[in-house]
Tab-separated table of C-alpha atoms in Angstrom:
chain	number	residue	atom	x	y	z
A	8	UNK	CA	25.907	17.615	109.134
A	9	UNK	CA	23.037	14.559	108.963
A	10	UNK	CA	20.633	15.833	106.251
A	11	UNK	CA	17.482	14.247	105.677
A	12	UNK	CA	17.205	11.672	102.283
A	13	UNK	CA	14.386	11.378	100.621
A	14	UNK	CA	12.153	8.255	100.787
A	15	UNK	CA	10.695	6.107	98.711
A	16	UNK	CA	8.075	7.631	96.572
A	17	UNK	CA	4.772	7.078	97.827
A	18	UNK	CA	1.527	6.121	95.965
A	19	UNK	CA	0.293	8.637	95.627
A	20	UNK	CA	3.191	10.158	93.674
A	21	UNK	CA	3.663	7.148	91.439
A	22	UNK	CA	0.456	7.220	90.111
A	23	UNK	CA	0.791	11.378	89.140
A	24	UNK	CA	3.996	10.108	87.844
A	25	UNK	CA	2.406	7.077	85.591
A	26	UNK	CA	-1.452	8.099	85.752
A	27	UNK	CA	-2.001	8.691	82.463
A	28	UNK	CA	-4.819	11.618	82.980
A	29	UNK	CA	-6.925	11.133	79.417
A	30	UNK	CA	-6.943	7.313	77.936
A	31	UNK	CA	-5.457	7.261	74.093
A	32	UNK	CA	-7.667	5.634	71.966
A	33	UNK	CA	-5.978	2.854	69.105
A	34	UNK	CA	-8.732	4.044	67.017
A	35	UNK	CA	-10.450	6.892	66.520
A	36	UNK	CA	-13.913	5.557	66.033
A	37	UNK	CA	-15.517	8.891	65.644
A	38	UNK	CA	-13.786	9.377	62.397
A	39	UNK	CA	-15.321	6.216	61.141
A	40	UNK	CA	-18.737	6.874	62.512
A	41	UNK	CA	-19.902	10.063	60.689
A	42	UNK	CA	-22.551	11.140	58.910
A	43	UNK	CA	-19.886	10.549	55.677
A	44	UNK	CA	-19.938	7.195	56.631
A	45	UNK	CA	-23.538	6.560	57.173
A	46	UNK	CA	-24.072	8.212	53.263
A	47	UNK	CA	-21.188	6.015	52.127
A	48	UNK	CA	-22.826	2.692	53.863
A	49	UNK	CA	-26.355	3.412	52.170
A	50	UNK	CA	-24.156	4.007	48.680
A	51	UNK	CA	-22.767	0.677	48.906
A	52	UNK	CA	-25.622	-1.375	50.161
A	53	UNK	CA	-27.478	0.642	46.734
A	54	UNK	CA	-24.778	-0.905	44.592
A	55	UNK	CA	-25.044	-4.466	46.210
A	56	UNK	CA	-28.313	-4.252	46.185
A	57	UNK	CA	-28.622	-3.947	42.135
A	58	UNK	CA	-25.868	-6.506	41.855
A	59	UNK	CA	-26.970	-9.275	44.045
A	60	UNK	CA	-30.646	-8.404	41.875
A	61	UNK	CA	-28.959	-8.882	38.442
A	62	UNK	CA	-27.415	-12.003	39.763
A	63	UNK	CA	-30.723	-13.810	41.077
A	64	UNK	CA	-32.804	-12.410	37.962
A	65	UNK	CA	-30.059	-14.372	35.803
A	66	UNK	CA	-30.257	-17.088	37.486
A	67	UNK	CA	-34.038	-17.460	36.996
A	68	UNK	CA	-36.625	-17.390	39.109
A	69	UNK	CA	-35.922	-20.079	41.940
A	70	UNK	CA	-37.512	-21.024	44.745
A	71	UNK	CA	-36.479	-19.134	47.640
A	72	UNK	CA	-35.044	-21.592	50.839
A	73	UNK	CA	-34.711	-19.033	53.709
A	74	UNK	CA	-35.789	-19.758	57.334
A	75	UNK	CA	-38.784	-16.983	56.066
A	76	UNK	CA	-39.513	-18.102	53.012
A	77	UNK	CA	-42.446	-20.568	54.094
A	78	UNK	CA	-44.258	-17.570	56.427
A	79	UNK	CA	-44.603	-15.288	53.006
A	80	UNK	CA	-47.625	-15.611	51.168
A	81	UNK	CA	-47.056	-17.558	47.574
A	82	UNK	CA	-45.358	-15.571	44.975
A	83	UNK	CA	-44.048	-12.769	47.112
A	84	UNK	CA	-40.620	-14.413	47.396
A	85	UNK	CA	-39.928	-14.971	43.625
A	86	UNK	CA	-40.518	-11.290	43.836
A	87	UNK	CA	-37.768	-10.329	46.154
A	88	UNK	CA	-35.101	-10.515	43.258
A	89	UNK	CA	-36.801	-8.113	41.891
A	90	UNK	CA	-37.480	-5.883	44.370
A	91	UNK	CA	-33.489	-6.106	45.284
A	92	UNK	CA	-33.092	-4.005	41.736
A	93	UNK	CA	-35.854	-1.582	43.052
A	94	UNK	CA	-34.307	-0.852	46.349
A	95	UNK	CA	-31.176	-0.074	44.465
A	96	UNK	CA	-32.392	2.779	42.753
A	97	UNK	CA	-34.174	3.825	45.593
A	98	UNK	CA	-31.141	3.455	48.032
A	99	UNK	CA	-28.977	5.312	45.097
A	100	UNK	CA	-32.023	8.466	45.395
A	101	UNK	CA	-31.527	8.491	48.990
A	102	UNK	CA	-27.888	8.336	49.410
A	103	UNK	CA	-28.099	11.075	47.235
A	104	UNK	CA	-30.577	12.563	49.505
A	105	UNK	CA	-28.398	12.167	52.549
A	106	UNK	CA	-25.323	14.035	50.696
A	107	UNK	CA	-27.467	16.809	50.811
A	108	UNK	CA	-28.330	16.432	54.232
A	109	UNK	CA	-31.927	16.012	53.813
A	110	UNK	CA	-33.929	14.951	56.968
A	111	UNK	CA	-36.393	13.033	54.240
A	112	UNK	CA	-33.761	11.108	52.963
A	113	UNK	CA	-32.500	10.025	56.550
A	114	UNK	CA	-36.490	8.838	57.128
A	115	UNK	CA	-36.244	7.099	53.699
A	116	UNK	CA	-32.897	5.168	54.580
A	117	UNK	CA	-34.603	4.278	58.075
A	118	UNK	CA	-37.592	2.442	55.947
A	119	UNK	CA	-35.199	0.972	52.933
A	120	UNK	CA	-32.296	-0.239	55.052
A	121	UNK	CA	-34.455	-3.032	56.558
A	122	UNK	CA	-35.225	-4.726	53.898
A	123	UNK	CA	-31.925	-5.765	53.331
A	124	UNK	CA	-31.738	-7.590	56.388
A	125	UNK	CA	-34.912	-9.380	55.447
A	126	UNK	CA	-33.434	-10.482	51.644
A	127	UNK	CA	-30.702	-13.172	52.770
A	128	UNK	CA	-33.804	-14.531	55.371
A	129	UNK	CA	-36.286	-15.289	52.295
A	130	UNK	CA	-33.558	-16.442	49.950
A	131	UNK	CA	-31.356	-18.260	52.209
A	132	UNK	CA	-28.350	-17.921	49.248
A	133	UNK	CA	-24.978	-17.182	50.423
A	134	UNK	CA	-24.417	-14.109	48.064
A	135	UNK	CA	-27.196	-11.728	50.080
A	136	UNK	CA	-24.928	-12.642	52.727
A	137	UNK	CA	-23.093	-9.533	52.203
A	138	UNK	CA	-26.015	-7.375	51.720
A	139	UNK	CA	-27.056	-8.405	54.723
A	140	UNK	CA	-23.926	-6.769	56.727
A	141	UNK	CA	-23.978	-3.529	54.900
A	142	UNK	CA	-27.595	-3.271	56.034
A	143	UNK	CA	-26.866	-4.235	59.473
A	144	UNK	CA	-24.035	-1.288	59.707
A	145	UNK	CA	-25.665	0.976	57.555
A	146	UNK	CA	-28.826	1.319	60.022
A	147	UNK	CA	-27.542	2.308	62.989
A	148	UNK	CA	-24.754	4.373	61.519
A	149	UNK	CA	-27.811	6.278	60.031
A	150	UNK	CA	-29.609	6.329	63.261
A	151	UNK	CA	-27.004	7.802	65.153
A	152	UNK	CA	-26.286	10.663	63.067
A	153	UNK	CA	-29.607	11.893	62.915
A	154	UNK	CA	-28.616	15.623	64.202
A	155	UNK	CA	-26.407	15.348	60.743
A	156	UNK	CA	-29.332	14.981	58.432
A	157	UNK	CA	-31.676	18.065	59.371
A	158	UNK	CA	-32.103	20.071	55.523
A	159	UNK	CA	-35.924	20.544	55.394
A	160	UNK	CA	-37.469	19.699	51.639
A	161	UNK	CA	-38.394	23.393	50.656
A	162	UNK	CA	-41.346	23.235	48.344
A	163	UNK	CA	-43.370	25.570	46.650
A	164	UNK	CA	-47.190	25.394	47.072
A	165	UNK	CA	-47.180	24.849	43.177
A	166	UNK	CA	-44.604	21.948	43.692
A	167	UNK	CA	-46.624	20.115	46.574
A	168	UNK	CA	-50.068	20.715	44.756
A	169	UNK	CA	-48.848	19.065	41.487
A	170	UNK	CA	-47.240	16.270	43.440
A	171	UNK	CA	-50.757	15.644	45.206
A	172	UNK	CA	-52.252	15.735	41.840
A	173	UNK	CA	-49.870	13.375	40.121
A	174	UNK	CA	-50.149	10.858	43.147
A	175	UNK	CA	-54.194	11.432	43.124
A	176	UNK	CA	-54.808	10.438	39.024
A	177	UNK	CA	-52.382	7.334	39.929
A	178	UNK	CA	-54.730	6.367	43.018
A	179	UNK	CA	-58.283	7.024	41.149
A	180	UNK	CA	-57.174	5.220	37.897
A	181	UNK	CA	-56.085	2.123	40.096
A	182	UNK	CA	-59.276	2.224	42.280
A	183	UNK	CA	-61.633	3.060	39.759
A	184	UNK	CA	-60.292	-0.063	37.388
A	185	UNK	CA	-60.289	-2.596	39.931
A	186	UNK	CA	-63.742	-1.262	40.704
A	187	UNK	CA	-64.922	-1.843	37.518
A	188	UNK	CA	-62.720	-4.709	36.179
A	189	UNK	CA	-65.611	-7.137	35.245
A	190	UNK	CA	-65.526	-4.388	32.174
A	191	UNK	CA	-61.808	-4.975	31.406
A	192	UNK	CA	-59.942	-7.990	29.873
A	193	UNK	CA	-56.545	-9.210	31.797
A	194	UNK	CA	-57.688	-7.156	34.670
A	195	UNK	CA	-58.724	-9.286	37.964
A	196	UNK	CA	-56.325	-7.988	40.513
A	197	UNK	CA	-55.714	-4.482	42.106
A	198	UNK	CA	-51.702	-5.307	40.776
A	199	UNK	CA	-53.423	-5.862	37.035
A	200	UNK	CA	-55.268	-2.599	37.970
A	201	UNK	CA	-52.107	-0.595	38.394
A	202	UNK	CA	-50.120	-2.418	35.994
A	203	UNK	CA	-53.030	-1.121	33.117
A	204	UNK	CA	-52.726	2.677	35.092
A	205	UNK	CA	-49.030	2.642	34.307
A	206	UNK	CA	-49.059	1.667	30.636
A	207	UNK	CA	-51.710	3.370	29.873
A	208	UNK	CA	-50.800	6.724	31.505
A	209	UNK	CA	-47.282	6.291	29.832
A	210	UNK	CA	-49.049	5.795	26.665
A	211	UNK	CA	-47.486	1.869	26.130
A	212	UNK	CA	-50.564	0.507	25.917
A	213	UNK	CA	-49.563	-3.118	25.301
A	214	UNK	CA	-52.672	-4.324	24.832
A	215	UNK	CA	-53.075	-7.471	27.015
A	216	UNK	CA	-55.411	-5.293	29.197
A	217	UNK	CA	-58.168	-3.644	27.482
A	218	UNK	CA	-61.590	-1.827	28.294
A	219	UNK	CA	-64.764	-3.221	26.413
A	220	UNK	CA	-67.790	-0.980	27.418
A	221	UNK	CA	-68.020	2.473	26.567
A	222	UNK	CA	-67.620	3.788	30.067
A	223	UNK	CA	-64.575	2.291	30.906
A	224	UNK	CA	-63.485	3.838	27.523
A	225	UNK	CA	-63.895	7.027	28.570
A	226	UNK	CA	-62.862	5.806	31.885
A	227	UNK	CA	-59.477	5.219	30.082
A	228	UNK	CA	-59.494	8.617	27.774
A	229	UNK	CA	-59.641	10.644	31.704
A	230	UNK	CA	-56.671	8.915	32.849
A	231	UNK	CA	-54.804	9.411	30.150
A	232	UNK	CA	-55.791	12.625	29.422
A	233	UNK	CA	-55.156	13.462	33.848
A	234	UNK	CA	-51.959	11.167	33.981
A	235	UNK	CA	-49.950	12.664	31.539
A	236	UNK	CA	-51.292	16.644	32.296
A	237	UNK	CA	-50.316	15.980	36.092
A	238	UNK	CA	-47.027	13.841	34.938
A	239	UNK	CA	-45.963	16.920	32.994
A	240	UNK	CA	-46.571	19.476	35.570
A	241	UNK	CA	-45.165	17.758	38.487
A	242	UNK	CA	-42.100	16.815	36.074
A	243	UNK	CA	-41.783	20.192	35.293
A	244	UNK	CA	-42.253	21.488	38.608
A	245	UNK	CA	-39.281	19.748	40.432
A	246	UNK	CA	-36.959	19.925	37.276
A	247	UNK	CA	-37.461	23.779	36.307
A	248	UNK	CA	-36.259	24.892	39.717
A	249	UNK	CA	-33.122	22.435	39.521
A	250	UNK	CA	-32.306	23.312	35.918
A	251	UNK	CA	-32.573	27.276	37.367
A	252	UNK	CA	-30.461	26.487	40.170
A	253	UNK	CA	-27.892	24.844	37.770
A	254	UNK	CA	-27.650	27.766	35.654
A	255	UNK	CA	-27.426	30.739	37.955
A	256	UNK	CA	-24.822	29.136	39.969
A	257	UNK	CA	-22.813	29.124	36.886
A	258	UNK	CA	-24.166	32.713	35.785
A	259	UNK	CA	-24.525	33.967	39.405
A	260	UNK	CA	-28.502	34.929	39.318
A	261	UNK	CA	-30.964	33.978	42.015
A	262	UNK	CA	-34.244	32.378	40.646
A	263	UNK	CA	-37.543	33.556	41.612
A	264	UNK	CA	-38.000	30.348	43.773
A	265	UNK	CA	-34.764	31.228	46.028
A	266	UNK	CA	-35.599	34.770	46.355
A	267	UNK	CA	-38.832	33.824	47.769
A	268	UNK	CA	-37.035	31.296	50.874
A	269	UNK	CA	-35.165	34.749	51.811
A	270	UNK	CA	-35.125	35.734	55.520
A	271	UNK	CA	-32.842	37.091	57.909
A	272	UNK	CA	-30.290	37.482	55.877
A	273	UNK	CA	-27.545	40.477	54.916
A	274	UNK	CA	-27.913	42.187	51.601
A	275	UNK	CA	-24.722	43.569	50.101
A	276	UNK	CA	-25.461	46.162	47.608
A	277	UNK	CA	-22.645	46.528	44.629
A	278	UNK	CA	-19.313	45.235	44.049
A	279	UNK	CA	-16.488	46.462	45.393
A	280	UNK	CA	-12.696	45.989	47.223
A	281	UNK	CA	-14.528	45.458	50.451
A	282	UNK	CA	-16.884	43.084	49.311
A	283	UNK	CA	-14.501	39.802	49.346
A	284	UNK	CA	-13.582	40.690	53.215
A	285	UNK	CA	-16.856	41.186	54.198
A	286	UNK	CA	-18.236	38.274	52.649
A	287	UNK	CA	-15.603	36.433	54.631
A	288	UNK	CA	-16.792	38.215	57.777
A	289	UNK	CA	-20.439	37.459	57.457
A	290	UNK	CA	-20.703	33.852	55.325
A	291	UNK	CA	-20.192	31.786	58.316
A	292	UNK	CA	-22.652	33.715	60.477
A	293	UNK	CA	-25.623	34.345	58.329
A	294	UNK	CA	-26.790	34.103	54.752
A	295	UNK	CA	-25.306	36.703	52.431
A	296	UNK	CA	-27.276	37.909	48.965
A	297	UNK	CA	-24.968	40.289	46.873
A	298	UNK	CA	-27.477	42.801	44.520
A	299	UNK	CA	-25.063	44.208	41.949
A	300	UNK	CA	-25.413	45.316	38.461
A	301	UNK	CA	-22.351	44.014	36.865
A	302	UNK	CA	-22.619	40.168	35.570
A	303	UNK	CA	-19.088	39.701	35.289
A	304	UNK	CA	-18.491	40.334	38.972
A	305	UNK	CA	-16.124	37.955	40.739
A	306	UNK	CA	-16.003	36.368	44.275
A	307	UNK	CA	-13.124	33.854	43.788
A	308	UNK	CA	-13.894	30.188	44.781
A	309	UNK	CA	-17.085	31.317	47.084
A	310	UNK	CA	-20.234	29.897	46.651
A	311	UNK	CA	-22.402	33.667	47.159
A	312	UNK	CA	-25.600	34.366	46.552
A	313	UNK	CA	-26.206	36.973	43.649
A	314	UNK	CA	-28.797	38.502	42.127
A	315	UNK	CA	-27.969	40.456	38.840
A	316	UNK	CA	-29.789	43.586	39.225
A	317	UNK	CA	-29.166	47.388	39.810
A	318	UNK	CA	-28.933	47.922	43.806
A	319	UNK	CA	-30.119	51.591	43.356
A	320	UNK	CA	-33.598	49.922	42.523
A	321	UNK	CA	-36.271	50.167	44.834
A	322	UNK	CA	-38.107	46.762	42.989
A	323	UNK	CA	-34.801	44.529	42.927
A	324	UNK	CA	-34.267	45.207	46.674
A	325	UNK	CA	-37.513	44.399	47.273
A	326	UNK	CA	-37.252	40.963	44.657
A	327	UNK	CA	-33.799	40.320	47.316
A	328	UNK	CA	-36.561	40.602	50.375
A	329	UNK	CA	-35.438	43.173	51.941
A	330	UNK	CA	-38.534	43.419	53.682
A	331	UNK	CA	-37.174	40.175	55.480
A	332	UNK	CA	-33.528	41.251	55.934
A	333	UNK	CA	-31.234	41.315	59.047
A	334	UNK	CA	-29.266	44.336	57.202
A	335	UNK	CA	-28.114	46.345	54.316
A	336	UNK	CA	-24.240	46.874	53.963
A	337	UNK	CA	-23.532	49.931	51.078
A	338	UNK	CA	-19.546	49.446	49.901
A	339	UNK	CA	-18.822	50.100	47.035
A	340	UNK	CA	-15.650	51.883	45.054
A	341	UNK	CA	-18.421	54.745	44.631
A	342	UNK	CA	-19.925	57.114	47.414
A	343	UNK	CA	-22.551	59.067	44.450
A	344	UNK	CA	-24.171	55.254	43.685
A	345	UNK	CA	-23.902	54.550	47.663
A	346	UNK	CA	-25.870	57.589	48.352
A	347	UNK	CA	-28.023	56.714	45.783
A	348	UNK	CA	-28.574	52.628	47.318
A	349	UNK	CA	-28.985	53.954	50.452
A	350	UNK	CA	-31.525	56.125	49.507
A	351	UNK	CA	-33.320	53.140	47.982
A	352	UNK	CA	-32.908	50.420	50.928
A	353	UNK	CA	-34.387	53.149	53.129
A	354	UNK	CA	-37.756	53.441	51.086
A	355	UNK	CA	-37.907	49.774	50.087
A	356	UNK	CA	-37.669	49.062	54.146
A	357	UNK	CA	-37.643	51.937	56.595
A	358	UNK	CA	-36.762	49.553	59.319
A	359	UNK	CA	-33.501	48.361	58.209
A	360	UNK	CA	-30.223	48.467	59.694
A	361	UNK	CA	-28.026	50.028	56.839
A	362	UNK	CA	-24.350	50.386	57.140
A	363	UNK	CA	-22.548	52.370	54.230
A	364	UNK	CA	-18.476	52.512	53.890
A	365	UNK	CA	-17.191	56.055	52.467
A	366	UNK	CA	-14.236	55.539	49.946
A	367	UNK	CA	-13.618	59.372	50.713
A	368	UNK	CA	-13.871	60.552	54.310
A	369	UNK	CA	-15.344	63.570	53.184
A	370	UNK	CA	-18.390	61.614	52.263
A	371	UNK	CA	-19.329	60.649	55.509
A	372	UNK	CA	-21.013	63.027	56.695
A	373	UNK	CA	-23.327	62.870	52.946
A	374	UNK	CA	-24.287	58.849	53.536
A	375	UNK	CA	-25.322	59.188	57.328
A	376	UNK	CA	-27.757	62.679	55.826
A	377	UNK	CA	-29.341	60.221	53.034
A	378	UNK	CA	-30.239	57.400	55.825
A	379	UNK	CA	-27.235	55.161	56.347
A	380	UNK	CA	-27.591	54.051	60.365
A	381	UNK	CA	-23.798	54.125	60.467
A	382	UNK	CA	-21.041	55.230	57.881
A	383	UNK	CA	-17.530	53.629	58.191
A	384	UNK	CA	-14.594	55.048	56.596
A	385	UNK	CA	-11.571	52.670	55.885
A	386	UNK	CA	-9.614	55.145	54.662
A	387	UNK	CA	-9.638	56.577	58.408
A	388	UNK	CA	-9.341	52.567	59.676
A	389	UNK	CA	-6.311	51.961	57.852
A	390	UNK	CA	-4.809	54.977	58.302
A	391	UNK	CA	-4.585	55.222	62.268
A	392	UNK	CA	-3.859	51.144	61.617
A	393	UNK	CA	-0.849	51.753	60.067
A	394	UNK	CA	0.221	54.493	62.724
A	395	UNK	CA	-0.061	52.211	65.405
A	396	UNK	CA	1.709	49.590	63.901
A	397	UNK	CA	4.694	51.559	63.123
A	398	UNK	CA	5.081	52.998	66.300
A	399	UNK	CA	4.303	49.690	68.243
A	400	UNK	CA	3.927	46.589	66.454
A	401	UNK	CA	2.187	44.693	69.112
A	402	UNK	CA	-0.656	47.153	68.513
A	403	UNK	CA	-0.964	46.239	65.093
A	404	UNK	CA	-4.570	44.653	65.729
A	405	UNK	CA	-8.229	45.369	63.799
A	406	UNK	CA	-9.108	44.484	67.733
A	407	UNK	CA	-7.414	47.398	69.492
A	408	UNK	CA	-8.271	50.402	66.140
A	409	UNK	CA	-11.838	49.486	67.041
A	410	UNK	CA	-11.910	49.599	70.440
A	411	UNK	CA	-10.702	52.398	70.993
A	412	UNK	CA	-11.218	54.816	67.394
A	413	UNK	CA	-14.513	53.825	67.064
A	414	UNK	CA	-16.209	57.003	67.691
A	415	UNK	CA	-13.590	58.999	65.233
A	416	UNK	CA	-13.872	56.106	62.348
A	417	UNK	CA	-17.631	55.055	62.593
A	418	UNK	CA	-20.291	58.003	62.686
């Protein structure tokens, strides 16, 4: 019997066989593209920065022998040594800043990094040759992870007032000098101007630059007096709140300040079993503040929002802004204080979702009566949980108990 042998393969079958349907990269460039990347870029450049600085400065001041050396005006290029030592600490600040994952500090690297691609130009030495490359990768590695960087600078209206002010004494001391610096000795410059601001509102005073009428006396006596009142207060303003922050995330208080950025979020009132599992169930969705009176509570290795206070009391819930909360969850070990923190989330915010969990079944019916929207027993959860997995253990999902008990363990 003749039977039919196959061909040759045809082209079309070769290339399913070989066609290789996604192409394998050698290198992952993505990994090495990040937004880690771009931070760890504007560290470096920071730390070149300060050490190709150090090494001009001890070199002395030369003259620079770049291709833009002869377009600056004289004197700015024995300045860019200098400068180099400056940018470092402002690079370090906004590498810092981009850690974080503040927009501000992704604007700030966008205005620093150039500058390092200008350095090597105006000095035309071999050793900024360096700097120059970090700059040139560290720009448009922070360019294109912009989306990365989008933290917003939350500020108090105190905070952004005393910044104003401190910024304001600095700019009428400098204008107000050079103004009147026919009445000052060693001041004929607006640099001399500032130069005599800074000493004298940092109380240096080194005397090379002196007042000699009676007006620019007390001319001098306001800015001191201004400089070092609005120093203080914007000092204190940006370094309270940190120092707070420091210490209640090792005591596990709020401050005053974080309380009042609250909004949409999901209070947890008191400490409980079911506290670690929720917080797992809600701390990648929303923001989670946990109200409970016991300071030694523990969450593990979880960074959670607390706020040391009594959850039964009407004024803390309202100090957590519940006003501007998503929802109230009551679960605790006790149903009496869960009646009672019910009660209380329902006249600090009629309008709030609450949802209360009854450690005894018979207490359901008690939390729904004092205002809970919706009482959930996980005594009745666990126990038709367990049935089903004993009798069939591919049934032994959370999925399937609450699809189809939820009317008999949620009232």
């Amino acid at each position: 019997m003749a039977s039919d042998t196959p061909g040759p393969p045809t082209d079309a079958a070769l290339e399913e066989l070989f066609r290789q349907p996604e192409r394998v990269p050698l290198v992952y460039w993505r990994a090495f593209s990040g937004a880690s990347t771009a931070v760890l870029a504007v560290g470096t450049a920071a730390v070149l920065a300060f050490l190709t600085g150090l090494s001009h400065l001890s070199q002395g001041a030369g003259a620079p022998a770049g291709p833009l050396a002869s377009v600056l005006p004289p004197g700015i290029g024995e300045v860019v040594p200098l400068a180099s030592v400056l940018w470092a600490f402002l690079l370090t600040a906004t590498a810092v800043g981009l850690r974080g994952g503040y927009r501000l500090a992704w604007y700030g690297a966008l205005l620093l990094l150039p500058f390092l691609l200008v350095v090597p130009l105006v000095t035309g030495t071999a050793v900024d040759v360096l700097l120059f490359a970090v700059g040139g990768i560290g720009l448009p590695l922070v360019a294109k992870n912009r989306a990365q960087f989008d933290r917003a600078v939350d500020l108090s209206p105190f905070q952004t007032t005393a910044l104003v002010a401190f910024v304001a004494v600095q700019v009428y001391g400098t204008v107000g000098t050079y103004a009147m610096r026919e009445n000052f000795v060693g001041v004929n410059t607006v640099t001399d101007a500032f130069y005599y601001i800074i000493v004298t509102g940092t109380t240096v005073g080194y005397g090379d630059a002196t007042p000699t009428t009676q007006v620019t006396k007390l001319f001098t006596l306001s800015v001191i007096v201004l400089g070092t009142g609005a120093f203080t207060v914007a000092t204190g303003s940006l370094l309270v709140p940190a120092l707070e922050s420091r210490i209640s995330s090792a005591f596990g208080t709020m401050t005053a300040s974080e309380l009042t950025l609250l909004e949409d979020h999901v209070l947890v009132l008191g400490h409980g079993e079911l506290t670690e599992p929720l917080l797992d169930e809600l701390a990648a969705t929303t923001e989670v503040v946990v109200v409970t009176g016991d300071a030694d509570a523990s969450f593990g290795d979880r960074e959670v929002n607390v706020l040391t206070a009594d959850p039964t009391d009407e004024e803390a819930l309202r100090d957590a802004r519940i006003d501007a909360a998503r929802g109230v969850v009551v679960a605790t070990d006790d149903d009496a204080r869960d009646a009672l923190a019910v009660v209380a989330a329902r006249r600090a915010n009629p309008g709030v979702r609450i949802v209360a969990a009854a450690t005894d079944q018979r207490h359901v019916d008690k939390l729904d009566t004092v205002g809970a929207d919706e009482v959930i027993s996980p005594a009745v959860i666990g126990g038709r949980l367990l049935g089903r997995s004993v009798l069939d253990e591919s049934s032994g999902s959370f999925g399937g108990v609450f699809e189809d008990d939820d009317e008999d363990a949620a009232e």
